[in-house]
Every structure is written in structure tokens, then in C-alpha cells.
mmCIF file with all atom_site columns, C-alpha atoms in Angstrom:
data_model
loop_
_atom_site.group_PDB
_atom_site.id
_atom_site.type_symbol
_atom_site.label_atom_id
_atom_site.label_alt_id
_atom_site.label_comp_id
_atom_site.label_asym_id
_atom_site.label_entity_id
_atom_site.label_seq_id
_atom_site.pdbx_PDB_ins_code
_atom_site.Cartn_x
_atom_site.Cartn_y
_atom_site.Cartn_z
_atom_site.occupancy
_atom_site.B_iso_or_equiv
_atom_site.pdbx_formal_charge
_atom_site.auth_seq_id
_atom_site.auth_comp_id
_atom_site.auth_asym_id
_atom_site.auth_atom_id
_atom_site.pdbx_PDB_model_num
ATOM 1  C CA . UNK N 1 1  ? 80.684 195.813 48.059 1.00 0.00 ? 278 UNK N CA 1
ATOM 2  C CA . UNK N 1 2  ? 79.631 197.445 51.132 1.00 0.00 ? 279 UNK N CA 1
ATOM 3  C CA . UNK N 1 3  ? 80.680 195.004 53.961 1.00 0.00 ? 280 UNK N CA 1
ATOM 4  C CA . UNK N 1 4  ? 77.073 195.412 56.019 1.00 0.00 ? 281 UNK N CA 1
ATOM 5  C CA . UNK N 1 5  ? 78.020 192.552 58.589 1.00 0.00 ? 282 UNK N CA 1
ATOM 6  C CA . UNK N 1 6  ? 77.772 194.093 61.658 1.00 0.00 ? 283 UNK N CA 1
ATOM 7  C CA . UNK N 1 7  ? 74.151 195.173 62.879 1.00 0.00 ? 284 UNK N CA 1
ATOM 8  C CA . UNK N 1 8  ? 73.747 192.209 64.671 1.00 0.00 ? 285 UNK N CA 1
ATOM 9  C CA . UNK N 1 9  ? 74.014 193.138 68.660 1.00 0.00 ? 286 UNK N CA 1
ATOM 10 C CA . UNK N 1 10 ? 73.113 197.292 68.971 1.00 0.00 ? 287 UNK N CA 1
ATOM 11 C CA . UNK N 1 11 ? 75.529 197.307 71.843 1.00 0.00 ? 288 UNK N CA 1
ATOM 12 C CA . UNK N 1 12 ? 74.360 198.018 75.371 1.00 0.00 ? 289 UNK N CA 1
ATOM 13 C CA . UNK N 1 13 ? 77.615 200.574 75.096 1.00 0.00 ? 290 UNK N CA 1
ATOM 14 C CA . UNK N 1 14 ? 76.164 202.495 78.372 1.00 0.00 ? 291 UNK N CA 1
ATOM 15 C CA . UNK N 1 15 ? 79.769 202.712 79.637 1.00 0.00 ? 292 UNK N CA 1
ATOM 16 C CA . UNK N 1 16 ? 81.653 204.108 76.345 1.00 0.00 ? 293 UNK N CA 1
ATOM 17 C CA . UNK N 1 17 ? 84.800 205.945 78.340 1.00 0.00 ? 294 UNK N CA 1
ATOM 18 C CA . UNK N 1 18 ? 87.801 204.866 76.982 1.00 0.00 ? 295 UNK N CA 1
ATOM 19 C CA . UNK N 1 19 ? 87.990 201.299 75.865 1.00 0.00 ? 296 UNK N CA 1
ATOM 20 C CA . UNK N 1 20 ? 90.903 200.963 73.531 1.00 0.00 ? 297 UNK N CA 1
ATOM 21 C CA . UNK N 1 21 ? 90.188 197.537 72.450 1.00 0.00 ? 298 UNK N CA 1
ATOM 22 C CA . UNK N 1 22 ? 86.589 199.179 70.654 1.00 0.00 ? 299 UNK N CA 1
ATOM 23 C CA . UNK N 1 23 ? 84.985 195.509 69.384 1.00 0.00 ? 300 UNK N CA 1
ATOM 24 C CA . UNK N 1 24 ? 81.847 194.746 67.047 1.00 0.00 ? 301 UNK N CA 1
ATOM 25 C CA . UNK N 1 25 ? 82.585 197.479 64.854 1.00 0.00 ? 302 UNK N CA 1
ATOM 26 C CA . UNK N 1 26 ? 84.528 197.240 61.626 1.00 0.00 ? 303 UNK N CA 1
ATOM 27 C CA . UNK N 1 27 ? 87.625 198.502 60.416 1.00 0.00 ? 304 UNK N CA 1
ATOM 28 C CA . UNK N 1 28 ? 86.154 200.983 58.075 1.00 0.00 ? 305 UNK N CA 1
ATOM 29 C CA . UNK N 1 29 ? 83.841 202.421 60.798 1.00 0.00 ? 306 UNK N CA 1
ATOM 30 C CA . UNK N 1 30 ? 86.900 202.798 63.135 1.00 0.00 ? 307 UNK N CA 1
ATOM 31 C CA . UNK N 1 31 ? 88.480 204.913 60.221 1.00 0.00 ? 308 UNK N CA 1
ATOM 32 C CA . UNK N 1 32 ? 85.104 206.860 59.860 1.00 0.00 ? 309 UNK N CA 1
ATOM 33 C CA . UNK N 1 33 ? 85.144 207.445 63.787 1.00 0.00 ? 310 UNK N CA 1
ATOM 34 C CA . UNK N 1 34 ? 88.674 208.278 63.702 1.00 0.00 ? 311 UNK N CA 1
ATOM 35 C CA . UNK N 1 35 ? 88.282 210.673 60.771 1.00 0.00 ? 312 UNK N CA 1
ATOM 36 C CA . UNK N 1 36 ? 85.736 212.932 62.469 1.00 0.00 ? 313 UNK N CA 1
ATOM 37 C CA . UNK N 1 37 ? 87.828 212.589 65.515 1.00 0.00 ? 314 UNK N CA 1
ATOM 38 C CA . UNK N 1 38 ? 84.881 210.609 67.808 1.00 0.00 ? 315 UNK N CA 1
ATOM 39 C CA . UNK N 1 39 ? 84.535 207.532 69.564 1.00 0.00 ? 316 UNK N CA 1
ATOM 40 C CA . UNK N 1 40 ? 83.277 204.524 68.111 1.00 0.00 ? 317 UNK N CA 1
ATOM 41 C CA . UNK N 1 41 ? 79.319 204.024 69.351 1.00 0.00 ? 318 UNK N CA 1
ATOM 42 C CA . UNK N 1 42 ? 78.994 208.397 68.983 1.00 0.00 ? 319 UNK N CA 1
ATOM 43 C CA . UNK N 1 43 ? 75.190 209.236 69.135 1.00 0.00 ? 320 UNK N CA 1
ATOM 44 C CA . UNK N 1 44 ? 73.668 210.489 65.435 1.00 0.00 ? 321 UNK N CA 1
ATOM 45 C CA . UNK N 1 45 ? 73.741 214.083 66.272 1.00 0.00 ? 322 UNK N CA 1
ATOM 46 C CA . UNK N 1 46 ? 77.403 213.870 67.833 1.00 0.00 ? 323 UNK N CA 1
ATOM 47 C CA . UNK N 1 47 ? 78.246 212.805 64.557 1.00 0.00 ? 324 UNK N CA 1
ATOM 48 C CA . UNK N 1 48 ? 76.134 215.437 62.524 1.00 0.00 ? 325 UNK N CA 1
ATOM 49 C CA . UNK N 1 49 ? 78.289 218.091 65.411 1.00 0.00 ? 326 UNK N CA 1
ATOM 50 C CA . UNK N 1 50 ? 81.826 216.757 64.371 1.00 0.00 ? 327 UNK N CA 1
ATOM 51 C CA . UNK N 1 51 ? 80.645 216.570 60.921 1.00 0.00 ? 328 UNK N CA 1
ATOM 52 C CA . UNK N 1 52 ? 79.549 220.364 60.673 1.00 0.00 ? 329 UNK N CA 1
ATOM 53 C CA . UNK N 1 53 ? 82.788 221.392 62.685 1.00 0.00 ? 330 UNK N CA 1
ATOM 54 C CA . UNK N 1 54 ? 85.033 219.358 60.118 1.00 0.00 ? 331 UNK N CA 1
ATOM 55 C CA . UNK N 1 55 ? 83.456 220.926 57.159 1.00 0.00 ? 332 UNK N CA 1
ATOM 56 C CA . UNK N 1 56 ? 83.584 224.203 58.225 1.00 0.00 ? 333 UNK N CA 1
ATOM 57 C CA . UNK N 1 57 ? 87.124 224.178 59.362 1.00 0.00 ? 334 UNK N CA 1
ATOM 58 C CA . UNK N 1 58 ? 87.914 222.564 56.348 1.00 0.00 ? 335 UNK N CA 1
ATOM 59 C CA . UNK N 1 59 ? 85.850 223.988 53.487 1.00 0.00 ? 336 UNK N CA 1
ATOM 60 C CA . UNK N 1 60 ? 87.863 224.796 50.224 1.00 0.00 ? 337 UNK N CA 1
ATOM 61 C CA . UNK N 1 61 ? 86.602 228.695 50.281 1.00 0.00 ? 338 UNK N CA 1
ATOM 62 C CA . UNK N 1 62 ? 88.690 228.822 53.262 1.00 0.00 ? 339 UNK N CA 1
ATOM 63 C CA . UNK N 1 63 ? 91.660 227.892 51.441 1.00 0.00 ? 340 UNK N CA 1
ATOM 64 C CA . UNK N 1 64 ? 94.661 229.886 51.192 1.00 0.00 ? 341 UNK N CA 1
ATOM 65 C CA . UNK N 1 65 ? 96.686 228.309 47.975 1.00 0.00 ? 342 UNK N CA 1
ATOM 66 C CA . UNK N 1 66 ? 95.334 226.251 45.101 1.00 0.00 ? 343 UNK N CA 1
ATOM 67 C CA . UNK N 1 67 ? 97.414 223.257 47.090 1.00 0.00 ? 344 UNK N CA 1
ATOM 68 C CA . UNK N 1 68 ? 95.773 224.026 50.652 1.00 0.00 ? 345 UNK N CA 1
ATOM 69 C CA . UNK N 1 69 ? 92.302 224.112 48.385 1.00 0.00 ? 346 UNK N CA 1
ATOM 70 C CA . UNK N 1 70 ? 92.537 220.419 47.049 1.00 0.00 ? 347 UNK N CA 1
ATOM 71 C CA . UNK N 1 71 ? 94.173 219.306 50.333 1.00 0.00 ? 348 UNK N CA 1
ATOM 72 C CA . UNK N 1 72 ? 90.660 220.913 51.826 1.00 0.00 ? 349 UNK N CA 1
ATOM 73 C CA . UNK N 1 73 ? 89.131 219.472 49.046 1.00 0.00 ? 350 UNK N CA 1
ATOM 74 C CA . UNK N 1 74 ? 90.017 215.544 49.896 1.00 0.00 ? 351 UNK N CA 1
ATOM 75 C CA . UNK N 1 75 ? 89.503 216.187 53.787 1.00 0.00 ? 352 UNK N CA 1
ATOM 76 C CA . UNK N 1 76 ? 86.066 217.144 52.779 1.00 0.00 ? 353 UNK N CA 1
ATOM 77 C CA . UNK N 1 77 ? 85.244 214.544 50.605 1.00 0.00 ? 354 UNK N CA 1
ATOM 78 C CA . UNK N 1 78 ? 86.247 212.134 53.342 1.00 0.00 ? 355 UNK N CA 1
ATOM 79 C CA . UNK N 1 79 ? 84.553 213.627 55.982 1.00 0.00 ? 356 UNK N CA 1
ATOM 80 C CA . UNK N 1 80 ? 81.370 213.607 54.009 1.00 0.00 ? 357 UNK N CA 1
ATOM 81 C CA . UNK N 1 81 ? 81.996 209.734 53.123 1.00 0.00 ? 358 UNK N CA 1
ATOM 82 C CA . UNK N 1 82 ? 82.651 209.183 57.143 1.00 0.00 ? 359 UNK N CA 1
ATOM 83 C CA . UNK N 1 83 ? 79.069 210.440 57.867 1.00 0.00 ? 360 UNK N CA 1
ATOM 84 C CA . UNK N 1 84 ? 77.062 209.420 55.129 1.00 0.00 ? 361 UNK N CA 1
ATOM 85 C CA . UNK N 1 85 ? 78.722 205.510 55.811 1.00 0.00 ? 362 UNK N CA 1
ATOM 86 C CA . UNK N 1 86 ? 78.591 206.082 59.964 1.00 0.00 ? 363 UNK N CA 1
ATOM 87 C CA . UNK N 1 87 ? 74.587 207.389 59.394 1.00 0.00 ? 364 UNK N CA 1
ATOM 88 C CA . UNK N 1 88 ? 73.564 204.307 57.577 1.00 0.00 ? 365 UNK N CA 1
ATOM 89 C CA . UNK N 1 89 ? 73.633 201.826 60.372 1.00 0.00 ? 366 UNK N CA 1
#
């Protein structure tokens, strides 16, 4: 059940600084935003740049323990989810 409710009105967001109160996006794409640490309304290759960064940083090879490796493990998994879904539009 992929909530898809919210294409209608491809903001005019020409003046993205740093509204708090971020509306006509939903919760989940807040979270997605907020997991690869951009603002809601981020262009498609500023979220292929934090998404690259994020795996990188984060990739299980890089791990030092077996717990550091799954911790790496989940960060990557939703990192990958937080693209994929922010992509999609």
C-alpha cells in the first residue's frame, strides 16, 4: 500500500531555504529526506549525491565488528529504500 497521494501541485518551491513547516509532502518522504540528511523538494541528482555519500560512508566492508557490520547493514538498506521511494515521484 504505497500511499501515492501527493503528485498533485509540483511545487513552485523556487524559495526552498529553511521553511520548517515543509507542506504537500508526506510523512514518509519527510523520513526519506531526513534519512539522507536533505531538504524536502532536493533536485534528483542531489539526492543520487547524498545517496552515494551515505552508502559509501556506510557500506558493511567498511565495518569494523560483526555488530558495526549489521548496524551498516540496516543504514544501508534504508538509505537505498529513501532513494528508490524519493526517485519515484
Amino acid at each position: 500500500s504505497s500511499g501515492s497521494s501527493g503528485s498533485s501541485g509540483s511545487s513552485g518551491s523556487s524559495g526552498s531555504s529553511g521553511s520548517s513547516g515543509v507542506t504537500g509532502y508526506t510523512k514518509k518522504q519527510r523520513e526519506d529526506y531526513n534519512t539522507l540528511g536533505i531538504s524536502p523538494g532536493a533536485s534528483d541528482s542531489e539526492i543520487k549525491t547524498a545517496h552515494r555519500k551515505l552508502i559509501i560512508k556506510y557500506h558493511p566492508d567498511k565495518a569494523k565488528s560483526d555488530s558495526q557490520r549489521k548496524e551498516f547493514t540496516a543504514i544501508t538498506k534504508d538509505v537505498n529504500l529513501a532513494r528508490s521511494t524519493l526517485l519515484k515521484k
